[in-house]
PDB file of C-alpha atoms in Angstrom:
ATOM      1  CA  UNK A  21      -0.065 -13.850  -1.269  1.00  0.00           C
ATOM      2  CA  UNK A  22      -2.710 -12.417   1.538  1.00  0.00           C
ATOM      3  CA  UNK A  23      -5.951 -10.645   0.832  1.00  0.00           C
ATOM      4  CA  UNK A  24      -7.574  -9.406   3.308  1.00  0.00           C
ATOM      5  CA  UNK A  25     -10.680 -10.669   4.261  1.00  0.00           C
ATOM      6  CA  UNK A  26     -12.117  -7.233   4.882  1.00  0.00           C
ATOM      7  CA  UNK A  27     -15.220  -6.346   2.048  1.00  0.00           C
ATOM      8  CA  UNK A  28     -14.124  -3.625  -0.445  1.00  0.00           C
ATOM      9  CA  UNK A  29     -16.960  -1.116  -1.486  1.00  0.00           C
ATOM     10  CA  UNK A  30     -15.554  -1.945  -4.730  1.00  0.00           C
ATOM     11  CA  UNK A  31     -15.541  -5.371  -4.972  1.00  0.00           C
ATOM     12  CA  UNK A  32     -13.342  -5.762  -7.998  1.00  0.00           C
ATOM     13  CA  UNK A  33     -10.164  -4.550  -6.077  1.00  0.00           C
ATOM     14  CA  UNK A  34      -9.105  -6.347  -3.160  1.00  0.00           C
ATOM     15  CA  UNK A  35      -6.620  -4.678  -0.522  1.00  0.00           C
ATOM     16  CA  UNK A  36      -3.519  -5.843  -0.203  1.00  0.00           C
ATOM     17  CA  UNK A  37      -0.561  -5.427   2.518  1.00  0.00           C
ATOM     18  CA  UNK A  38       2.563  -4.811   1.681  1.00  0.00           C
ATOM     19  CA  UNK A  39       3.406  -7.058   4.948  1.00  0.00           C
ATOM     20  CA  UNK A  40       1.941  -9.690   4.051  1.00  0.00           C
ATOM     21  CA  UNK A  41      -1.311  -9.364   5.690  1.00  0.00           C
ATOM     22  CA  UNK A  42      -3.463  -7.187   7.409  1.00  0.00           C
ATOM     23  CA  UNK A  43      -3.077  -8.227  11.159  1.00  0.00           C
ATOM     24  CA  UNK A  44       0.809  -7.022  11.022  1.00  0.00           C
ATOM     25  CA  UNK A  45       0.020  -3.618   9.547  1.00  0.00           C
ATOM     26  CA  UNK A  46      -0.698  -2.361  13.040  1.00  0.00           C
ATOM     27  CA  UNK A  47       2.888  -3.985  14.058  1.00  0.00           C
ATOM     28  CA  UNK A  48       4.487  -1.302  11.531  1.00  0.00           C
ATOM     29  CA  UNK A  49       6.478   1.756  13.219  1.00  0.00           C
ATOM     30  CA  UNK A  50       6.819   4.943  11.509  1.00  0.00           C
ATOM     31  CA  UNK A  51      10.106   7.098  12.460  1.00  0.00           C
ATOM     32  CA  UNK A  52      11.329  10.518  11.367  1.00  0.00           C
ATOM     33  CA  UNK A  53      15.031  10.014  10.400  1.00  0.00           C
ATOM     34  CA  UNK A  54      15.442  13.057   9.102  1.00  0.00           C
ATOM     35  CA  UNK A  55      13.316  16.116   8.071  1.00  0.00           C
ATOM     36  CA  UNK A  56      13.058  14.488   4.387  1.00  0.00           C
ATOM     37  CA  UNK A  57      13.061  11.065   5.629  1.00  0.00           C
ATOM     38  CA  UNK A  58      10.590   8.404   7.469  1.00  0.00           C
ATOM     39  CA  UNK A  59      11.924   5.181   8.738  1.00  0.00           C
ATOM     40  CA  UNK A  60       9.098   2.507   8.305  1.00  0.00           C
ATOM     41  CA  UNK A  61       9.843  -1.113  10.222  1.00  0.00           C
ATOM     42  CA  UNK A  62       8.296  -4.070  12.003  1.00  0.00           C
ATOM     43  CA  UNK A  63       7.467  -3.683  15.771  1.00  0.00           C
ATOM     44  CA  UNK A  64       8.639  -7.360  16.164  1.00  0.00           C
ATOM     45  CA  UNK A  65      11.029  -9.665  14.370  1.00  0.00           C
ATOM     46  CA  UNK A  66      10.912 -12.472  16.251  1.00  0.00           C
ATOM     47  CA  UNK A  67      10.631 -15.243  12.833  1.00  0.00           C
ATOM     48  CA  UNK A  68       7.620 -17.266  14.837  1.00  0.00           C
ATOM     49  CA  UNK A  69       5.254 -13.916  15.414  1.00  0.00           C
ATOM     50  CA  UNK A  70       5.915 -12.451  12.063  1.00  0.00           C
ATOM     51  CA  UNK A  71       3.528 -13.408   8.559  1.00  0.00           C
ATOM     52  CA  UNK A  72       4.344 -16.364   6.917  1.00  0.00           C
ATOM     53  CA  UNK A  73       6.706 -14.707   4.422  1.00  0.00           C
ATOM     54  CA  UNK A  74       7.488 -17.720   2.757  1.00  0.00           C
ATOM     55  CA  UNK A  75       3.765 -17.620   1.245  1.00  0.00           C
ATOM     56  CA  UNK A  76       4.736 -14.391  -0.554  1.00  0.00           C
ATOM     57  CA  UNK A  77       8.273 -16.620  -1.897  1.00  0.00           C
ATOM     58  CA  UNK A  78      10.843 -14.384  -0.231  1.00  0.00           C
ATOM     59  CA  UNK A  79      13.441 -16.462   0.549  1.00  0.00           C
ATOM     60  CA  UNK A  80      14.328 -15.600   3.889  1.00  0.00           C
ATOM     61  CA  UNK A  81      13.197 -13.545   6.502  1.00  0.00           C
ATOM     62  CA  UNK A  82      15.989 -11.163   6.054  1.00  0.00           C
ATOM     63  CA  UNK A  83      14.680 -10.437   3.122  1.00  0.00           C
ATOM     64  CA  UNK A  84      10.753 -10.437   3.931  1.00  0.00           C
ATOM     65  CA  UNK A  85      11.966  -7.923   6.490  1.00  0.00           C
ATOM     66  CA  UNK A  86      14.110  -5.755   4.159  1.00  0.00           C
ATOM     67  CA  UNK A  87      11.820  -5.508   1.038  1.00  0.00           C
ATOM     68  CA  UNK A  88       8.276  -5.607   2.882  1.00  0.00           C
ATOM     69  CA  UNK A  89       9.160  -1.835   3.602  1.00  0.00           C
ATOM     70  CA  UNK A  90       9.799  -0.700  -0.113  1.00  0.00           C
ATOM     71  CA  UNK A  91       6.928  -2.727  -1.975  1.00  0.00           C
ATOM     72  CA  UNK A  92       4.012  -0.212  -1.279  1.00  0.00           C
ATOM     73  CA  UNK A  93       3.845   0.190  -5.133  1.00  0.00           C
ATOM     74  CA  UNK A  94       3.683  -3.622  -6.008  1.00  0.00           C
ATOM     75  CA  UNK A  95       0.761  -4.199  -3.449  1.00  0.00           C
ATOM     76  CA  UNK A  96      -0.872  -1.388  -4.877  1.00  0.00           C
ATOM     77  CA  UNK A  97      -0.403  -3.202  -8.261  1.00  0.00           C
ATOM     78  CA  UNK A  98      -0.606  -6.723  -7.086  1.00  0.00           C
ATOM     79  CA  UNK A  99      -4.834  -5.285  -6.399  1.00  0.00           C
ATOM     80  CA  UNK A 100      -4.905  -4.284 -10.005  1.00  0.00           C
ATOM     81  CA  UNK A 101      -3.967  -7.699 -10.480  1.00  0.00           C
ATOM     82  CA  UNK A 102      -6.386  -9.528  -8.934  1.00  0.00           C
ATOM     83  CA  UNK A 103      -9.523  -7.102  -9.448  1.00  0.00           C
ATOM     84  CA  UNK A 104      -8.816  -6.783 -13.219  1.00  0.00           C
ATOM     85  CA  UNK A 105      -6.826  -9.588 -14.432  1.00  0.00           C
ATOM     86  CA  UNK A 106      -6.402 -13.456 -13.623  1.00  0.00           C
ATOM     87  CA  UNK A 107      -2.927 -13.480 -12.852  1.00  0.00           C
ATOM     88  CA  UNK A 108      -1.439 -14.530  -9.787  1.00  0.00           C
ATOM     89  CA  UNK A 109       1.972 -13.717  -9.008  1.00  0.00           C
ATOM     90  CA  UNK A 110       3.558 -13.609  -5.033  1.00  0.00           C
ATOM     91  CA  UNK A 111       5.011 -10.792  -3.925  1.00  0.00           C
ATOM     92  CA  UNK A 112       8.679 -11.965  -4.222  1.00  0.00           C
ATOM     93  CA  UNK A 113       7.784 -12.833  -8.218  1.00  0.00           C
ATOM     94  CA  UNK A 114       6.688  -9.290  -8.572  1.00  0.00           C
ATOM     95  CA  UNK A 115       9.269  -7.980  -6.903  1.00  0.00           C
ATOM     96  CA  UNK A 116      12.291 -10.265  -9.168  1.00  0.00           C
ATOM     97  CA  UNK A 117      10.287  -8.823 -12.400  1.00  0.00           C
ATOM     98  CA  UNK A 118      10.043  -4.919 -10.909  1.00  0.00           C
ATOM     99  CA  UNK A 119      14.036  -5.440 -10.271  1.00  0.00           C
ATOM    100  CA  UNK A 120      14.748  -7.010 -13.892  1.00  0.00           C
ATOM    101  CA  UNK A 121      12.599  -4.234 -15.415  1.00  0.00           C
ATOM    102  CA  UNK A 122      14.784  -1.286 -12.894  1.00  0.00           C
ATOM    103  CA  UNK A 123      11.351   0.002 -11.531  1.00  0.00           C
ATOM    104  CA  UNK A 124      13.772  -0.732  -8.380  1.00  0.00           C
ATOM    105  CA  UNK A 125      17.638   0.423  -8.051  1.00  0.00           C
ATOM    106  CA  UNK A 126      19.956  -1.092  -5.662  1.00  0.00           C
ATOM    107  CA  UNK A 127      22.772   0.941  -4.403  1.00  0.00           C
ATOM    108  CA  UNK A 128      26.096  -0.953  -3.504  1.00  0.00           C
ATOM    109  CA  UNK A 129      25.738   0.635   0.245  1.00  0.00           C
ATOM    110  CA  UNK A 130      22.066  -1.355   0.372  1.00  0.00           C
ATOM    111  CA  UNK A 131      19.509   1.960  -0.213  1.00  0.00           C
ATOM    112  CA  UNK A 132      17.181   1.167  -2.643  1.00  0.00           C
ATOM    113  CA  UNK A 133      16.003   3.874  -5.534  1.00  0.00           C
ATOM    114  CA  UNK A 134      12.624   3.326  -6.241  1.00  0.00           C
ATOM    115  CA  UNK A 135      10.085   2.826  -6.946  1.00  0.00           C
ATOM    116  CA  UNK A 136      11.109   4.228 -10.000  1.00  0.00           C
ATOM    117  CA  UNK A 137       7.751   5.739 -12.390  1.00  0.00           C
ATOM    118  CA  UNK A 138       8.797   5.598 -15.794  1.00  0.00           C
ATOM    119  CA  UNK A 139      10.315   1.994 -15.692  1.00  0.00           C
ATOM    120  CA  UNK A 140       6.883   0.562 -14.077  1.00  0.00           C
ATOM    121  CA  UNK A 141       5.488   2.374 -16.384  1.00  0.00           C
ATOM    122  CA  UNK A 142       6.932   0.725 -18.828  1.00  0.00           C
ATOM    123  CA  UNK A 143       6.686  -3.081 -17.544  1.00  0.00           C
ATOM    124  CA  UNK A 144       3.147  -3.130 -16.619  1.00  0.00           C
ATOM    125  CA  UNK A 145       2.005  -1.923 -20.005  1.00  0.00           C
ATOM    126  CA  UNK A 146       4.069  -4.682 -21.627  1.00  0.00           C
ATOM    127  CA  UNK A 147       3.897  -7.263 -19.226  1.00  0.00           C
ATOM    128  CA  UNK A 148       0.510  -6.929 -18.027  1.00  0.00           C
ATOM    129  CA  UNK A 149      -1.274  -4.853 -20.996  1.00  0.00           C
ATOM    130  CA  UNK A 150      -2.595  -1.632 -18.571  1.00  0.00           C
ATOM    131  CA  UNK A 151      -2.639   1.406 -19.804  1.00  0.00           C
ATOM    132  CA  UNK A 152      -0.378   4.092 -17.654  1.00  0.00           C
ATOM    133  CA  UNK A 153      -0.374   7.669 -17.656  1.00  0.00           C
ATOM    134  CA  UNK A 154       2.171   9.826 -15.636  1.00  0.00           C
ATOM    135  CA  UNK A 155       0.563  12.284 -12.976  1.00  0.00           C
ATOM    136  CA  UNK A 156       3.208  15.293 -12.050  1.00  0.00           C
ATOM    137  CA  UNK A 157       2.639  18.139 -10.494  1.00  0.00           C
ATOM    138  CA  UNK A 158      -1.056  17.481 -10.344  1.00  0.00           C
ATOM    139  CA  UNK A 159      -2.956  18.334  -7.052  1.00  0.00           C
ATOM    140  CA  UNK A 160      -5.476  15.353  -6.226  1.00  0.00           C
ATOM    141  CA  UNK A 161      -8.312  17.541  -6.886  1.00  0.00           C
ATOM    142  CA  UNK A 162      -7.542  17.171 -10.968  1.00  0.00           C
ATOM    143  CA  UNK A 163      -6.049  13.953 -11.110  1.00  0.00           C
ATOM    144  CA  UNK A 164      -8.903  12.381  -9.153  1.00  0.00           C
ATOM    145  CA  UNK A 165     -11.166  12.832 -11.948  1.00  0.00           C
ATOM    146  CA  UNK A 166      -9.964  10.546 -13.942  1.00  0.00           C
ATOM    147  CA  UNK A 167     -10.594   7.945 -11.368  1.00  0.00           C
ATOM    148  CA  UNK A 168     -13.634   5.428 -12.438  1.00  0.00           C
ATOM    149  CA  UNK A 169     -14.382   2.233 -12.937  1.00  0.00           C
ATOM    150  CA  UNK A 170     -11.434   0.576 -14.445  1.00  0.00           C
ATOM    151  CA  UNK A 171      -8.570   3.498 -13.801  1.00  0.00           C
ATOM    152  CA  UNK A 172      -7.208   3.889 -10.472  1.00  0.00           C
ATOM    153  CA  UNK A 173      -4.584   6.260  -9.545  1.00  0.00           C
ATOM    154  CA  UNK A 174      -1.240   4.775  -7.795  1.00  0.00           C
ATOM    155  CA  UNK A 175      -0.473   8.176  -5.932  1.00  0.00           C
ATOM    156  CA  UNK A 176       2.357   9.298  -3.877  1.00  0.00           C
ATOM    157  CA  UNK A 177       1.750  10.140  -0.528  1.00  0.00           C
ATOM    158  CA  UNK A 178       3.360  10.286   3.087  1.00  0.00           C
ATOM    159  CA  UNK A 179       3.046   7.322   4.852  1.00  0.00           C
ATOM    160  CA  UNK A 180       1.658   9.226   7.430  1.00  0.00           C
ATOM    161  CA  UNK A 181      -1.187   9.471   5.538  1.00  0.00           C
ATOM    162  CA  UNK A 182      -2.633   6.358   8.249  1.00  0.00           C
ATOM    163  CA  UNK A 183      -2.631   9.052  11.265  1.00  0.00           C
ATOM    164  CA  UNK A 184      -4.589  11.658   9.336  1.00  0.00           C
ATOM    165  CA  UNK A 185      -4.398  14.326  11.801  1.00  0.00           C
ATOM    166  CA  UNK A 186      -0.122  14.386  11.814  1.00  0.00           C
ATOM    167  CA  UNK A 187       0.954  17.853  12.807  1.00  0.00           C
ATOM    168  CA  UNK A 188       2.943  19.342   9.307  1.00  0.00           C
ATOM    169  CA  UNK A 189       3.578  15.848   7.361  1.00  0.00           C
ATOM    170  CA  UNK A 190       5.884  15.521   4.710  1.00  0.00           C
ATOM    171  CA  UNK A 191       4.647  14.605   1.085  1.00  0.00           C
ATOM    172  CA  UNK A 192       5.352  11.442  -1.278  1.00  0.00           C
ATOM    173  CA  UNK A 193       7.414   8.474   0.003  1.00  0.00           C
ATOM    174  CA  UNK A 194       4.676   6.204  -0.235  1.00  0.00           C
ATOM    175  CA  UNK A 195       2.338   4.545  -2.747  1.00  0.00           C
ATOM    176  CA  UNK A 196      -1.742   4.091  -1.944  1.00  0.00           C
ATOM    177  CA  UNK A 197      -4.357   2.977  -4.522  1.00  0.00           C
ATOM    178  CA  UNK A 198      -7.123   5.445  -5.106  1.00  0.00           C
ATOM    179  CA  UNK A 199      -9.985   3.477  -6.756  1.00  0.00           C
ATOM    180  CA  UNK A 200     -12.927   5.796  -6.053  1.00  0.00           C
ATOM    181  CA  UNK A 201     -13.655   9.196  -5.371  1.00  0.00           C
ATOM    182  CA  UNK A 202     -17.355  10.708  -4.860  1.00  0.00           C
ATOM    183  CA  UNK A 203     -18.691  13.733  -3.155  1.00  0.00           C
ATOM    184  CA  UNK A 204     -15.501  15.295  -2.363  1.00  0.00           C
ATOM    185  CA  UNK A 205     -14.265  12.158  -0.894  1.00  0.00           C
ATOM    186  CA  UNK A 206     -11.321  10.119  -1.496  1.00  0.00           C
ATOM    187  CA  UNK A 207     -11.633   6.303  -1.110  1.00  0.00           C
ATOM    188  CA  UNK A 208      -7.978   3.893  -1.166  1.00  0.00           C
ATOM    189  CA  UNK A 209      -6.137   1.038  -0.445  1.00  0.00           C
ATOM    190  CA  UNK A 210      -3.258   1.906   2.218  1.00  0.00           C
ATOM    191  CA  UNK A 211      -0.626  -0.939   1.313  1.00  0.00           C
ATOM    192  CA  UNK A 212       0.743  -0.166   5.517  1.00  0.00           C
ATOM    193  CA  UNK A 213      -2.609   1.716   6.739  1.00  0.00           C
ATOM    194  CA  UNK A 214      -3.819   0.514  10.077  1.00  0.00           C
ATOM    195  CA  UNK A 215      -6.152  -2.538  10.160  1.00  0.00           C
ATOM    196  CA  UNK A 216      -8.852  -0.009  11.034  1.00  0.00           C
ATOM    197  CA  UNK A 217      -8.088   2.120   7.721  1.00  0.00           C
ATOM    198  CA  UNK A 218      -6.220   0.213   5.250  1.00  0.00           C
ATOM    199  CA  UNK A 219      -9.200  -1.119   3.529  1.00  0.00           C
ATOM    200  CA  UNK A 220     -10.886   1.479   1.252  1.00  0.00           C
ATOM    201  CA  UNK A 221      -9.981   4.105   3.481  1.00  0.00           C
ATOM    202  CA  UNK A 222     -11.741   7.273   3.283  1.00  0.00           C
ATOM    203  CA  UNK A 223     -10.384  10.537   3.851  1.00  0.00           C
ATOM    204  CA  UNK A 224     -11.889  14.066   2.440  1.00  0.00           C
ATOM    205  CA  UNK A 225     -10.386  15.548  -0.617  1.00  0.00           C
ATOM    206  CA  UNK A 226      -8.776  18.510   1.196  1.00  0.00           C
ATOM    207  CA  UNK A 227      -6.922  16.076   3.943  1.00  0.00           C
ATOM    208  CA  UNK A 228      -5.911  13.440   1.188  1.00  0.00           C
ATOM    209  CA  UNK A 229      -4.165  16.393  -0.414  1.00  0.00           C
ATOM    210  CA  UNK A 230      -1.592  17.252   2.908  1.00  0.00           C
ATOM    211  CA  UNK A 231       0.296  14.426   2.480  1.00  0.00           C
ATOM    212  CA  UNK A 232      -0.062  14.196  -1.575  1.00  0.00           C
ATOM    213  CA  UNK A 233       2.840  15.225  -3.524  1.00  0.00           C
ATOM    214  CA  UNK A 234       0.919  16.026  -6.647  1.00  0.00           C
ATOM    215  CA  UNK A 235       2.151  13.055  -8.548  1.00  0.00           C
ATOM    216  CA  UNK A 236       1.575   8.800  -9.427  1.00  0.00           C
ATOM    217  CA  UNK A 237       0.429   7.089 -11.806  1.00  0.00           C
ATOM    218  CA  UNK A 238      -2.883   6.551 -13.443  1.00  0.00           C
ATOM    219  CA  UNK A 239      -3.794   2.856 -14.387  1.00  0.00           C
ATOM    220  CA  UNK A 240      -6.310   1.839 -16.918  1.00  0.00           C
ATOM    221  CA  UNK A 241      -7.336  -1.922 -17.868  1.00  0.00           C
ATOM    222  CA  UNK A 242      -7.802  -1.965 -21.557  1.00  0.00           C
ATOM    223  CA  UNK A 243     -10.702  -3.590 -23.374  1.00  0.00           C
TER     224      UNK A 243
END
């Protein structure tokens, strides 16, 4: 498991990548498939230039390569993790649990369903003891409020979200970590932003809200 070395303005959430580490985030290559689609996938995939993706325990490459696209949500959880909590699982651990608990669904023709709110939901309270509260049809302007201190807001955005000025983007497909907002400003953790903005990015309120669908999930650590 990689954290990036890169201070947080809040120091009791690291970043982390969902590939792995920061200095391949700049590797990853966003493509429209289809209007309601993005494809999101490694510039390179030669095995010796890629992360060490046995340090996260996946147990090949193949599958470092496959599920390093989809696990936006369990970075943005593995830094709720380490800021709030002294567990230490790799990314491949998460990922077996998420799976066993359906916050992921597998399709027999390989897509993959997820991730899926209501199951994580449900995992992290038991597993981990947070406190979750669904966010629908909430524009970022409420649900930021509750963001403080110990609450953070998983919230679905386009993964465009890391070239803030994209003509028309699409909303949702991809999980960031809001962990402060102030002055009309949203601060997060991009799990695939750029090396330049992944880190407690920064983006105004009214921006942030292009590529937010108006739902996540709001995370509290309990006493």
């Amino acid at each position: 498991m990689s954290i990036s070395t890169f201070p947080s303005p809040d120091g009791s959430l690291p970043y982390v990548s969902q590939w792995g580490s920061l200095d391949r985030n700049d590797e990853v290559v966003m493509r429209r498939a289809a209007p309601s689609r993005i494809d999101v996938f490694l510039r390179r995939t030669d095995p010796s230039q890629l992360h060490d993706w046995t340090s996260d325990g996946y147990h090949s490459r193949e599958e470092y390569l496959f599920w390093s696209r989809k696990v936006c949500g369990l970075a943005c959880l593995q830094s709720l993790l380490h800021g709030w909590t002294d567990t230490r699982l790799l990314m491949r651990e998460l990922l077996a649990l998420a799976l066993d608990w359906g916050c992921y669904v597998v399709e027999p023709q390989g897509k993959v369903q997820g991730l899926i709110y209501r199951p994580f939901m449900a995992w992290v309270s038991s597993h981990f003891g947070f406190k979750c509260q669904l966010v629908e049809n909430t524009p970022i302007q409420a649900s930021a409020r509750a963001v403080r201190p110990g609450q953070a807001l998983i919230a679905s955005v386009s993964p465009e979200i890391r070239d803030p000025s994209t003509y028309k983007p699409r909303r949702g497909g991809h999980l960031v970590l809001v962990h402060e907002v102030h002055g009309g400003t949203v601060r997060f953790h991009n799990p695939s932003g750029y090396s330049h903005n992944a880190d407690s990015a920064s983006l105004p309120m009214r921006v942030f809200e292009r590529f937010h669908a108006g739902r996540g999930i709001l995370v509290s650590v309990t006493p």
